[in-house]
Short mmCIF file of C-alpha atoms in Angstrom, two decimals:
data_model
loop_
_atom_site.label_atom_id
_atom_site.label_comp_id
_atom_site.label_asym_id
_atom_site.label_seq_id
_atom_site.Cartn_x
_atom_site.Cartn_y
_atom_site.Cartn_z
CA MET A 1 168.22 158.81 225.46
CA ASN A 2 166.08 159.86 228.37
CA ASN A 3 167.49 162.49 230.66
CA VAL A 4 164.68 162.38 233.17
CA ILE A 5 162.55 159.32 233.91
CA ALA A 6 159.91 159.77 236.58
CA ASN A 7 157.87 156.83 237.76
CA ARG A 8 154.77 157.41 239.89
CA LEU A 9 156.20 160.36 241.77
CA THR A 10 154.03 161.52 244.65
CA LYS A 11 154.50 164.30 247.18
CA SER A 12 151.96 165.54 249.72
CA PHE A 13 151.87 168.51 252.04
CA ASN A 14 149.24 168.47 254.81
CA ASN A 15 147.46 165.55 253.13
CA VAL A 16 147.17 167.41 249.84
CA LYS A 17 148.81 165.58 246.96
CA VAL A 18 150.80 168.34 245.32
CA VAL A 19 152.49 165.91 242.94
CA ASP A 20 150.16 163.01 242.30
CA ASP A 21 151.38 159.69 240.88
CA LEU A 22 153.27 161.38 238.09
CA SER A 23 155.17 159.42 235.41
CA PHE A 24 156.93 161.00 232.44
CA SER A 25 160.23 161.14 230.63
CA VAL A 26 162.27 163.89 229.04
CA ASP A 27 164.61 163.25 226.11
CA GLU A 28 168.15 164.53 225.94
CA GLY A 29 168.47 167.91 224.25
CA GLU A 30 164.76 168.63 224.46
CA ILE A 31 163.05 171.83 225.58
CA TYR A 32 160.28 170.48 227.79
CA GLY A 33 157.67 173.00 228.96
CA ILE A 34 155.53 172.51 232.05
CA ILE A 35 152.43 174.69 231.93
CA GLY A 36 149.77 174.91 234.59
CA PRO A 37 147.79 177.25 236.80
CA ASP A 38 149.18 178.59 240.07
CA GLY A 39 149.30 175.89 242.70
CA SER A 40 149.26 173.02 240.19
CA GLY A 41 152.51 171.56 241.60
CA LYS A 42 155.09 172.80 239.09
CA THR A 43 157.54 174.22 241.62
CA THR A 44 157.27 171.16 243.88
CA LEU A 45 158.07 168.96 240.91
CA PHE A 46 161.12 171.11 240.11
CA ARG A 47 162.25 170.82 243.71
CA ILE A 48 162.00 167.04 243.58
CA LEU A 49 163.89 166.80 240.29
CA THR A 50 166.67 169.05 241.60
CA THR A 51 166.86 166.97 244.84
CA LEU A 52 165.85 169.84 247.13
CA ILE A 53 163.02 167.74 248.53
CA SER A 54 162.39 163.99 248.42
CA PRO A 55 159.27 162.42 246.97
CA ASP A 56 157.00 160.51 249.40
CA SER A 57 156.83 157.63 246.95
CA GLY A 58 157.73 156.73 243.40
CA SER A 59 161.15 156.96 241.83
CA CYS A 60 162.92 159.30 239.49
CA LYS A 61 166.19 159.27 237.61
CA VAL A 62 167.92 162.41 236.45
CA CYS A 63 170.88 161.85 234.09
CA GLY A 64 170.88 158.25 235.23
CA PHE A 65 171.07 159.07 238.93
CA ASP A 66 168.37 158.40 241.51
CA VAL A 67 166.90 161.56 243.07
CA THR A 68 166.97 160.17 246.61
CA LYS A 69 170.07 157.93 246.67
CA ASP A 70 172.38 159.84 244.35
CA TYR A 71 171.33 163.38 245.13
CA LYS A 72 174.91 164.60 245.42
CA ALA A 73 175.75 163.38 241.92
CA ILE A 74 172.64 165.03 240.50
CA ARG A 75 173.51 168.40 241.99
CA ASN A 76 176.72 168.42 239.94
CA VAL A 77 174.97 167.85 236.64
CA VAL A 78 171.89 170.05 236.91
CA GLY A 79 171.50 173.81 236.85
CA TYR A 80 168.48 175.34 238.60
CA MET A 81 166.98 178.78 238.30
CA PRO A 82 164.22 179.09 240.91
CA GLY A 83 161.18 181.28 240.34
CA ARG A 84 162.16 183.76 242.98
CA PHE A 85 165.43 185.64 242.35
CA SER A 86 167.79 183.81 244.67
CA LEU A 87 171.24 185.18 244.05
CA TYR A 88 173.04 187.23 246.64
CA GLN A 89 171.65 190.74 246.27
CA ASP A 90 174.52 192.36 248.13
CA LEU A 91 177.24 190.67 246.09
CA THR A 92 178.17 192.17 242.75
CA VAL A 93 177.51 190.47 239.44
CA GLN A 94 181.12 189.29 239.30
CA GLU A 95 181.12 188.08 242.91
CA ASN A 96 177.95 186.06 242.39
CA LEU A 97 179.45 184.34 239.35
CA ASP A 98 182.72 183.61 241.13
CA PHE A 99 180.83 182.32 244.15
CA PHE A 100 178.74 179.83 242.17
CA ALA A 101 181.76 178.74 240.15
CA THR A 102 183.71 178.08 243.35
CA VAL A 103 180.84 176.12 244.91
CA PHE A 104 180.96 173.78 241.90
CA ASN A 105 184.74 173.63 242.05
CA THR A 106 185.23 175.35 238.72
CA THR A 107 186.02 178.82 237.43
CA LEU A 108 184.26 181.29 235.19
CA GLY A 109 187.09 180.87 232.66
CA GLU A 110 186.71 177.12 232.39
CA ASN A 111 183.22 177.20 230.90
CA TYR A 112 183.34 180.69 229.50
CA SER A 113 182.39 179.60 225.99
CA LEU A 114 179.04 178.39 227.30
CA ILE A 115 177.98 181.63 228.94
CA ARG A 116 179.86 184.14 226.77
CA ASP A 117 176.86 185.33 224.75
CA ILE A 118 174.86 186.01 227.89
CA TYR A 119 177.75 187.26 229.99
CA VAL A 120 178.77 190.02 227.55
CA GLN A 121 175.35 191.60 228.08
CA ILE A 122 175.79 191.88 231.84
CA GLU A 123 179.55 192.53 231.79
CA PRO A 124 179.15 196.34 231.71
CA PHE A 125 177.49 196.01 235.14
CA LYS A 126 179.86 193.48 236.64
CA ASP A 127 180.69 195.66 239.64
CA ARG A 128 177.05 196.44 240.45
CA PRO A 129 175.32 194.64 243.34
CA ALA A 130 172.92 192.04 241.96
CA GLY A 131 170.05 193.60 243.95
CA LYS A 132 170.41 196.80 241.92
CA LEU A 133 169.95 195.18 238.51
CA SER A 134 166.70 195.47 236.56
CA GLY A 135 164.50 192.41 236.04
CA GLY A 136 165.92 191.49 232.65
CA MET A 137 169.51 191.72 233.82
CA LYS A 138 168.87 189.76 237.02
CA GLN A 139 167.47 186.95 234.98
CA LYS A 140 170.49 186.90 232.66
CA LEU A 141 172.81 186.79 235.65
CA ALA A 142 170.77 183.97 237.22
CA LEU A 143 171.02 182.02 233.97
CA CYS A 144 174.81 182.50 233.91
CA CYS A 145 175.08 181.28 237.51
CA ALA A 146 172.96 178.22 236.68
CA LEU A 147 175.24 177.42 233.73
CA VAL A 148 178.63 178.12 235.27
CA HIS A 149 179.36 174.41 235.96
CA ARG A 150 178.23 173.26 232.49
CA PRO A 151 175.15 171.26 233.58
CA GLN A 152 173.53 168.59 231.42
CA ILE A 153 170.03 169.68 232.37
CA LEU A 154 168.77 173.16 233.10
CA PHE A 155 165.68 173.60 235.30
CA LEU A 156 164.03 176.98 234.86
CA ASP A 157 161.03 177.78 237.04
CA GLU A 158 159.18 180.70 235.40
CA PRO A 159 162.40 182.37 234.29
CA THR A 160 160.71 185.22 232.41
CA THR A 161 158.07 186.39 234.86
CA GLY A 162 158.25 190.18 235.14
CA VAL A 163 160.49 190.44 232.08
CA ASP A 164 159.54 192.69 229.16
CA PRO A 165 158.69 191.19 225.74
CA VAL A 166 161.97 192.18 224.08
CA SER A 167 164.11 190.63 226.82
CA ARG A 168 161.89 187.55 226.85
CA LYS A 169 162.51 187.03 223.18
CA GLU A 170 166.26 187.37 223.69
CA PHE A 171 166.09 184.93 226.59
CA TRP A 172 164.41 182.30 224.43
CA GLU A 173 167.00 182.78 221.73
CA MET A 174 169.62 181.96 224.37
CA LEU A 175 167.72 178.83 225.38
CA LYS A 176 167.63 177.66 221.79
CA ASN A 177 171.39 178.10 221.54
CA LEU A 178 171.85 176.02 224.69
CA LYS A 179 169.64 173.34 223.20
CA LYS A 180 171.85 173.28 220.11
CA ILE A 181 174.86 172.30 222.19
CA GLY A 182 172.88 169.47 223.75
CA ILE A 183 171.68 170.88 227.06
CA THR A 184 168.26 169.59 228.09
CA ILE A 185 165.93 172.32 229.31
CA ILE A 186 162.90 171.85 231.55
CA VAL A 187 161.02 175.11 231.88
CA SER A 188 157.75 176.36 233.33
CA THR A 189 156.10 179.54 232.11
CA PRO A 190 152.80 181.39 232.32
CA TYR A 191 153.39 182.86 228.82
CA MET A 192 151.66 180.82 226.16
CA ASP A 193 153.77 182.25 223.33
CA GLU A 194 156.77 180.68 225.09
CA ALA A 195 154.99 177.39 225.54
CA SER A 196 154.61 177.13 221.79
CA GLN A 197 158.40 177.32 221.42
CA CYS A 198 158.97 174.15 223.46
CA ASP A 199 159.54 170.76 221.81
CA LYS A 200 157.01 169.22 224.17
CA ILE A 201 154.50 170.66 226.59
CA ALA A 202 153.04 169.04 229.68
CA LEU A 203 149.79 170.58 230.92
CA MET A 204 149.78 170.26 234.70
CA GLN A 205 146.85 170.59 237.08
CA ASN A 206 146.31 169.31 240.63
CA GLY A 207 149.64 167.49 240.62
CA LYS A 208 148.96 165.54 237.44
CA PHE A 209 149.88 165.97 233.78
CA LEU A 210 146.59 166.28 231.89
CA ARG A 211 148.37 165.79 228.61
CA VAL A 212 151.87 165.77 227.15
CA ASP A 213 152.38 166.52 223.48
CA THR A 214 154.10 168.73 220.93
CA PRO A 215 152.62 172.22 220.52
CA GLN A 216 151.53 171.35 216.98
CA ASN A 217 149.72 168.22 218.11
CA PHE A 218 147.92 170.16 220.82
CA ILE A 219 146.55 172.44 218.13
CA ASN A 220 145.85 169.68 215.59
CA ASN A 221 143.91 167.63 218.12
CA TYR A 222 141.78 170.49 219.32
CA SER A 223 138.21 169.42 218.80
CA GLY A 224 135.61 172.05 218.07
CA LYS A 225 135.77 175.41 216.43
CA ILE A 226 136.85 178.78 217.69
CA LEU A 227 135.29 182.04 216.64
CA SER A 228 136.96 185.36 217.12
CA VAL A 229 134.33 188.01 217.92
CA LYS A 230 134.87 191.76 218.02
CA SER A 231 132.62 194.67 218.88
CA ASP A 232 132.95 198.18 220.24
CA ASN A 233 132.33 197.25 223.86
CA ILE A 234 134.55 194.35 224.76
CA TYR A 235 133.45 193.92 228.37
CA ASN A 236 129.73 193.80 227.57
CA LEU A 237 130.57 191.56 224.64
CA LEU A 238 132.17 189.01 226.94
CA GLU A 239 129.18 189.05 229.30
CA ASP A 240 126.72 188.74 226.43
CA LEU A 241 128.63 185.91 224.78
CA ARG A 242 128.64 183.98 228.03
CA THR A 243 124.88 184.16 228.27
CA TYR A 244 124.34 183.41 224.58
CA LYS A 245 124.01 179.65 224.90
CA SER A 246 124.96 177.04 227.41
CA LEU A 247 128.04 174.87 226.87
CA ILE A 248 129.84 177.77 225.32
CA THR A 249 133.00 179.29 226.69
CA ALA A 250 134.11 182.82 226.03
CA PHE A 251 137.42 184.44 226.97
CA SER A 252 138.90 187.80 226.19
CA PHE A 253 141.93 187.74 223.89
CA GLY A 254 143.18 191.27 223.61
CA GLU A 255 140.94 193.23 221.25
CA CYS A 256 138.59 190.32 220.56
CA CYS A 257 136.82 187.51 222.38
CA HIS A 258 137.31 183.85 221.55
CA LEU A 259 134.16 181.81 221.60
CA SER A 260 134.28 178.06 221.55
CA SER A 261 131.85 175.25 221.81
CA MET A 262 132.98 171.69 222.26
CA TYR A 263 129.68 170.09 221.44
CA ASN A 264 127.76 171.93 218.80
CA GLU A 265 128.20 174.24 215.89
CA ILE A 266 127.64 177.90 216.47
CA ASP A 267 125.32 179.54 213.95
CA ILE A 268 127.11 182.75 213.01
CA ASP A 269 124.05 184.54 211.58
CA ASN A 270 122.09 183.77 214.70
CA LEU A 271 124.94 185.05 216.85
CA ILE A 272 125.14 188.31 214.89
CA ASP A 273 121.37 188.87 215.35
CA TYR A 274 121.73 188.22 219.04
CA LEU A 275 124.59 190.71 219.40
CA ILE A 276 122.80 193.39 217.35
CA LYS A 277 119.77 193.04 219.63
CA ARG A 278 122.12 193.68 222.54
CA LYS A 279 123.22 196.93 220.87
CA HIS A 280 126.71 195.89 219.84
CA LYS A 281 128.24 197.86 217.01
CA ASN A 282 130.95 197.05 214.48
CA ILE A 283 130.61 193.32 215.02
CA VAL A 284 133.25 191.20 213.29
CA ILE A 285 133.15 187.42 213.56
CA SER A 286 135.63 185.03 211.98
CA GLU A 287 136.67 181.44 212.49
CA ILE A 288 140.27 181.08 213.62
CA ILE A 289 142.87 178.39 214.18
CA PRO A 290 143.22 177.72 217.91
CA SER A 291 146.38 178.86 219.67
CA ILE A 292 148.10 177.03 222.52
CA GLU A 293 146.34 179.41 224.85
CA ASP A 294 142.93 178.35 223.50
CA CYS A 295 143.89 174.71 224.02
CA PHE A 296 145.09 175.43 227.53
CA LEU A 297 141.90 177.29 228.48
CA SER A 298 139.66 174.58 227.09
CA TYR A 299 141.55 171.84 228.95
CA LEU A 300 141.41 173.68 232.24
CA ASN A 301 137.74 174.46 231.79
CA ARG A 302 136.65 170.87 231.52
CA MET B 1 137.37 218.95 228.51
CA ASN B 2 136.36 219.74 232.06
CA ASP B 3 139.29 219.77 234.48
CA GLU B 4 137.40 217.47 236.84
CA ASP B 5 137.51 214.78 234.22
CA ILE B 6 141.28 214.66 234.33
CA VAL B 7 142.48 212.35 237.08
CA ILE B 8 146.20 212.37 236.30
CA HIS B 9 147.95 215.30 234.71
CA THR B 10 151.70 215.56 234.09
CA ASP B 11 153.63 218.33 232.41
CA LYS B 12 157.36 217.83 231.72
CA LEU B 13 157.66 215.56 234.73
CA ARG B 14 161.30 214.71 235.32
CA LYS B 15 163.34 212.65 237.75
CA GLN B 16 167.09 212.72 237.80
CA PHE B 17 169.47 210.66 239.94
CA GLY B 18 172.83 212.43 239.68
CA ASN B 19 173.53 212.63 235.97
CA PHE B 20 171.10 209.86 235.15
CA VAL B 21 167.73 211.03 233.84
CA ALA B 22 165.37 208.22 234.80
CA VAL B 23 162.22 210.04 233.65
CA GLU B 24 162.67 212.75 231.06
CA ASP B 25 160.01 215.44 230.81
CA ILE B 26 156.96 213.27 230.31
CA SER B 27 153.59 214.96 229.68
CA PHE B 28 150.23 213.22 229.51
CA ASP B 29 146.69 213.26 230.91
CA VAL B 30 144.53 210.38 232.08
CA LYS B 31 140.77 210.84 232.07
CA LYS B 32 138.25 209.64 234.64
CA GLY B 33 137.16 206.05 234.09
CA GLU B 34 139.93 205.33 231.65
CA ILE B 35 142.15 202.22 231.59
CA PHE B 36 145.56 203.67 230.89
CA GLY B 37 148.32 201.18 230.01
CA PHE B 38 151.81 202.34 230.93
CA LEU B 39 154.19 200.14 228.96
CA GLY B 40 157.93 200.01 228.57
CA ALA B 41 160.88 197.66 228.73
CA ASN B 42 162.58 196.82 232.03
CA GLY B 43 164.61 199.87 233.02
CA ALA B 44 162.67 202.35 230.85
CA GLY B 45 161.64 204.41 233.89
CA LYS B 46 158.09 203.19 234.52
CA THR B 47 158.53 202.43 238.21
CA THR B 48 160.26 205.77 238.87
CA ALA B 49 157.41 207.62 237.15
CA MET B 50 154.83 205.64 239.05
CA ARG B 51 156.52 206.32 242.39
CA MET B 52 156.27 210.06 241.73
CA LEU B 53 152.59 209.79 240.81
CA CYS B 54 151.90 207.84 244.02
CA GLY B 55 153.55 210.51 246.15
CA LEU B 56 156.49 208.31 247.11
CA SER B 57 159.23 210.30 245.40
CA TYR B 58 159.65 214.00 244.61
CA PRO B 59 159.99 215.08 240.98
CA THR B 60 163.24 216.84 240.06
CA SER B 61 161.21 219.24 237.93
CA GLY B 62 157.91 219.49 236.12
CA ILE B 63 154.37 219.14 237.39
CA ALA B 64 152.13 216.23 238.21
CA THR B 65 148.69 216.27 239.76
CA VAL B 66 146.83 213.13 240.80
CA ALA B 67 143.16 213.31 241.79
CA GLY B 68 143.57 217.08 241.78
CA PHE B 69 146.54 217.19 244.19
CA ASP B 70 150.06 218.27 243.35
CA VAL B 71 152.45 215.37 243.99
CA SER B 72 155.24 217.76 244.99
CA LYS B 73 153.20 219.62 247.59
CA HIS B 74 150.38 217.40 248.81
CA GLN B 75 151.79 213.89 248.91
CA GLU B 76 149.57 212.79 251.81
CA GLU B 77 146.40 213.92 250.02
CA VAL B 78 147.53 212.08 246.91
CA LYS B 79 148.02 208.86 248.90
CA LYS B 80 144.52 209.09 250.40
CA ASN B 81 142.93 209.28 246.98
CA ILE B 82 144.73 206.47 245.24
CA GLY B 83 144.97 202.70 245.47
CA TYR B 84 148.12 200.73 244.72
CA MET B 85 149.07 197.14 244.16
CA SER B 86 152.04 195.41 242.61
CA GLN B 87 153.14 191.91 241.77
CA LYS B 88 156.05 192.19 244.16
CA PHE B 89 154.26 193.47 247.21
CA SER B 90 150.61 193.11 247.82
CA LEU B 91 149.45 191.62 251.09
CA TYR B 92 150.96 190.32 254.31
CA ASP B 93 151.40 186.55 254.05
CA ASP B 94 151.43 186.07 257.81
CA LEU B 95 148.13 187.86 258.39
CA LYS B 96 144.79 186.18 257.74
CA VAL B 97 142.58 187.24 254.85
CA TRP B 98 140.22 189.27 257.06
CA GLU B 99 143.16 190.75 258.98
CA ASN B 100 144.71 192.07 255.79
CA ILE B 101 141.42 193.70 254.81
CA ARG B 102 141.06 195.16 258.32
CA LEU B 103 144.62 196.50 258.25
CA PHE B 104 144.34 198.26 254.89
CA GLY B 105 140.86 199.60 255.71
CA GLY B 106 142.34 201.07 258.89
CA ILE B 107 145.29 202.58 257.05
CA TYR B 108 142.89 204.36 254.72
CA GLY B 109 140.97 205.69 257.72
CA MET B 110 137.76 203.75 257.21
CA LYS B 111 135.31 203.23 260.07
CA SER B 112 135.15 199.74 261.63
CA ALA B 113 131.50 199.19 260.77
CA LYS B 114 132.13 200.10 257.14
CA ILE B 115 135.14 197.78 257.02
CA LYS B 116 132.97 194.93 258.29
CA THR B 117 130.29 195.25 255.65
CA LYS B 118 132.84 195.83 252.88
CA THR B 119 134.80 192.74 254.00
CA ASP B 120 131.70 190.58 253.51
CA GLU B 121 131.13 192.18 250.12
CA ILE B 122 134.68 191.52 248.89
CA LEU B 123 134.81 187.92 250.11
CA ASN B 124 131.44 187.25 248.55
CA GLU B 125 132.41 188.80 245.23
CA LEU B 126 135.64 186.80 245.06
CA GLY B 127 134.10 183.58 246.39
CA LEU B 128 136.58 183.58 249.26
CA GLU B 129 134.13 183.28 252.19
CA ASN B 130 135.67 179.98 253.27
CA GLU B 131 139.15 181.46 253.21
CA ARG B 132 138.32 184.32 255.59
CA ASN B 133 140.41 182.83 258.41
CA LYS B 134 143.23 181.48 256.27
CA PHE B 135 146.65 183.06 256.15
CA VAL B 136 147.19 184.94 252.92
CA GLY B 137 150.45 183.02 252.45
CA GLU B 138 148.41 179.84 251.97
CA LEU B 139 146.46 181.21 248.99
CA PRO B 140 147.52 180.52 245.38
CA LEU B 141 149.16 183.54 243.71
CA GLY B 142 146.19 184.29 241.46
CA TRP B 143 143.73 184.41 244.38
CA LYS B 144 146.11 186.61 246.30
CA GLN B 145 146.36 189.03 243.38
CA LYS B 146 142.58 189.24 243.01
CA LEU B 147 142.19 189.85 246.74
CA SER B 148 144.96 192.42 246.65
CA PHE B 149 143.24 194.30 243.82
CA SER B 150 139.92 194.32 245.66
CA ILE B 151 141.66 195.70 248.74
CA SER B 152 143.42 198.38 246.68
CA ILE B 153 140.03 199.79 245.64
CA PHE B 154 138.41 199.10 249.02
CA HIS B 155 138.34 202.78 249.99
CA GLU B 156 136.88 203.85 246.61
CA PRO B 157 139.97 205.71 245.40
CA LYS B 158 139.71 207.93 242.33
CA VAL B 159 142.56 206.10 240.65
CA VAL B 160 144.35 202.82 241.25
CA PHE B 161 147.94 202.13 240.23
CA LEU B 162 148.64 198.53 239.25
CA ASP B 163 152.30 197.64 238.79
CA GLU B 164 152.50 194.37 236.83
CA PRO B 165 149.49 193.00 238.69
CA THR B 166 149.34 189.79 236.66
CA GLY B 167 153.04 188.89 236.53
CA GLY B 168 153.41 185.13 236.74
CA VAL B 169 149.65 184.56 236.88
CA ASP B 170 148.22 181.76 234.71
CA PRO B 171 146.03 182.56 231.68
CA VAL B 172 142.71 181.68 233.31
CA THR B 173 143.30 183.77 236.42
CA ARG B 174 144.72 186.62 234.35
CA ARG B 175 141.40 186.85 232.54
CA HIS B 176 139.42 186.80 235.79
CA PHE B 177 141.66 189.58 237.03
CA TRP B 178 140.88 191.77 234.04
CA GLU B 179 137.17 191.17 234.53
CA LEU B 180 137.59 192.65 238.03
CA ILE B 181 139.33 195.65 236.46
CA TYR B 182 136.44 196.22 234.06
CA LYS B 183 134.00 196.02 236.96
CA ALA B 184 135.95 198.68 238.88
CA VAL B 185 135.96 200.91 235.79
CA SER B 186 132.20 200.62 235.52
CA ARG B 187 132.09 202.14 239.03
CA GLY B 188 134.06 205.13 237.76
CA ILE B 189 137.50 204.16 239.09
CA THR B 190 140.41 205.10 236.83
CA ILE B 191 143.04 202.41 236.16
CA PHE B 192 146.73 203.08 235.60
CA VAL B 193 148.40 199.78 234.82
CA THR B 194 151.79 198.40 233.75
CA THR B 195 152.09 194.98 232.15
CA HIS B 196 154.45 192.87 230.10
CA TYR B 197 151.58 190.93 228.54
CA MET B 198 150.87 192.55 225.21
CA ASP B 199 147.39 191.03 224.95
CA GLU B 200 146.56 192.99 228.10
CA ALA B 201 147.73 196.17 226.40
CA GLU B 202 144.81 195.63 224.02
CA TYR B 203 142.35 195.85 226.92
CA CYS B 204 143.43 199.41 227.70
CA ASN B 205 141.61 202.45 226.32
CA ARG B 206 144.92 204.17 225.74
CA VAL B 207 148.50 203.02 225.99
CA SER B 208 151.77 204.87 226.40
CA ILE B 209 155.10 203.26 225.58
CA MET B 210 158.16 204.49 227.41
CA VAL B 211 161.68 204.12 226.01
CA ASP B 212 164.78 205.39 227.82
CA GLY B 213 162.79 207.66 230.15
CA LYS B 214 160.66 209.27 227.43
CA ILE B 215 157.15 208.56 226.22
CA LYS B 216 157.64 207.51 222.61
CA ALA B 217 154.05 206.74 221.73
CA LEU B 218 150.65 207.40 223.27
CA ASP B 219 147.31 206.51 221.73
CA SER B 220 144.57 203.90 221.66
CA PRO B 221 145.80 200.39 220.75
CA SER B 222 144.01 200.51 217.40
CA ASN B 223 145.51 203.89 216.46
CA LEU B 224 148.98 202.77 217.50
CA LYS B 225 148.72 199.65 215.38
CA GLN B 226 147.64 201.75 212.44
CA GLU B 227 150.38 204.31 212.98
CA PHE B 228 153.09 201.63 213.10
CA GLY B 229 151.55 199.44 210.42
CA ALA B 230 151.49 196.58 212.92
CA SER B 231 148.94 193.82 213.42
CA SER B 232 149.40 193.55 217.18
CA MET B 233 150.53 195.61 220.16
CA GLU B 234 153.44 193.21 220.50
CA GLN B 235 154.78 194.37 217.13
CA VAL B 236 154.31 198.03 218.08
CA PHE B 237 156.21 197.40 221.31
CA PHE B 238 159.05 195.63 219.51
CA ARG B 239 159.47 198.45 217.02
CA LEU B 240 159.87 201.00 219.80
CA ALA B 241 161.68 199.03 222.48
CA ARG B 242 164.32 197.68 220.09
CA GLU B 243 165.52 201.26 219.62
CA ALA B 244 166.30 201.56 223.32
CA GLU B 245 169.84 202.48 224.21
CA ARG B 246 169.54 201.75 227.88
CA LYS B 247 169.87 198.03 228.16
CA GLY B 248 167.64 197.31 231.12
CA ASP B 249 170.39 198.18 233.56
#
């Protein structure tokens, strides 16, 4: 069953189409990732789907309800965690939870089973003002508040920005548990390792989805080869790789650079000669399987 | 090593709030022109340590000198010789691009004529000439962060402190941002940076990992990986941060 069906959604601000004729659907119980550069329209799309703004044209159903006509019904069945921390900083952890429960005409006790695993981690700080929590704890509290009324769909707009790798991993384990009990999750993230944990990914740019597919299909359908190149001077290496040949893209990936060419084979021996002439030392070149990040960069570079 | 080559020096630097030891006797040196990655989980004490190094908070005990000035005694001199940017606060959204540059140039005591020529240079380098009269609030996050970084090194500081500069920034812009960092390093500016992206940790010359207020590891990424028998910095980080007792409170 489809939990979200969008049909030609469009929204403009100052004559700029921020969401541009967008059609897609999200299945029930799916983790659906929306990935795109800053300003690609992700947050605007979230705001339309959660009925905070209306589309200029097109239609969209969320859990069977229309986003413009039935907005009140939708608000009862969706949970939304905006990108910016938007709980009450001067209320305590407990007060925030009670407040959101009351707004949805429920209590913390009623849906406790749903949030228990997350809540026990913030419980030691339940009397602390939300504004005094660290990033990881704030985000756990925000997730609890978004879940307190047992929503069918959870909208998470960059929930893990500013969160350390250990907490991020824990957060995704929580999301997978929520998926198991049938909650649909629509999430945006700038972290590509998180994108690869989604069931489906939509690559968004300029208000459109460039492509929607499973992470595995993104990788399988990547055309062209990727070489991982290392040397002692990574910054010069990047510059030199970029001037090696035209139609080649080079990006830094931690301790190595990834070099890709969509159109022609790269002659490794020739490349090594070229780098030696440019005084690179300890050159290591190997062909690698592309990651989601490679796919993302190549799509956005077209 | 010559003392002049050391831009940041700390010896048993400590910060205590009541009974809570936020930063516990950390000692390290950062050399001129180095990219020093300052990693740690949320709540490990990174921000508190950074605030002391920037002259915004007094140490409880221990010593720290930044650009040759003692952070306990010469806070104003420290501030003049450093740059700072963070993900949370960078520029004023309701000022125009050129106004932000003018403001920060003025704060750092630069002459008007110098500010004018440097403004042209920055906008040219970033390809933002057409955005000169736009409000900063209208720029996409990634552009804002690049502009903010350029402004933080506008007055040619000896060291710049970057607190999660690329948080929430997309992969393409993140890479452009790091290319700006490398460029600044080639001009001799020292970089002190925190990040939650472990691929970015690999770009640093040396990395320290803080757990519960203490520095638990400090070395080059390749040495750390070797020491912990790990294939990536992410694994090194997990090994150390999982031992934390403080749970990001």
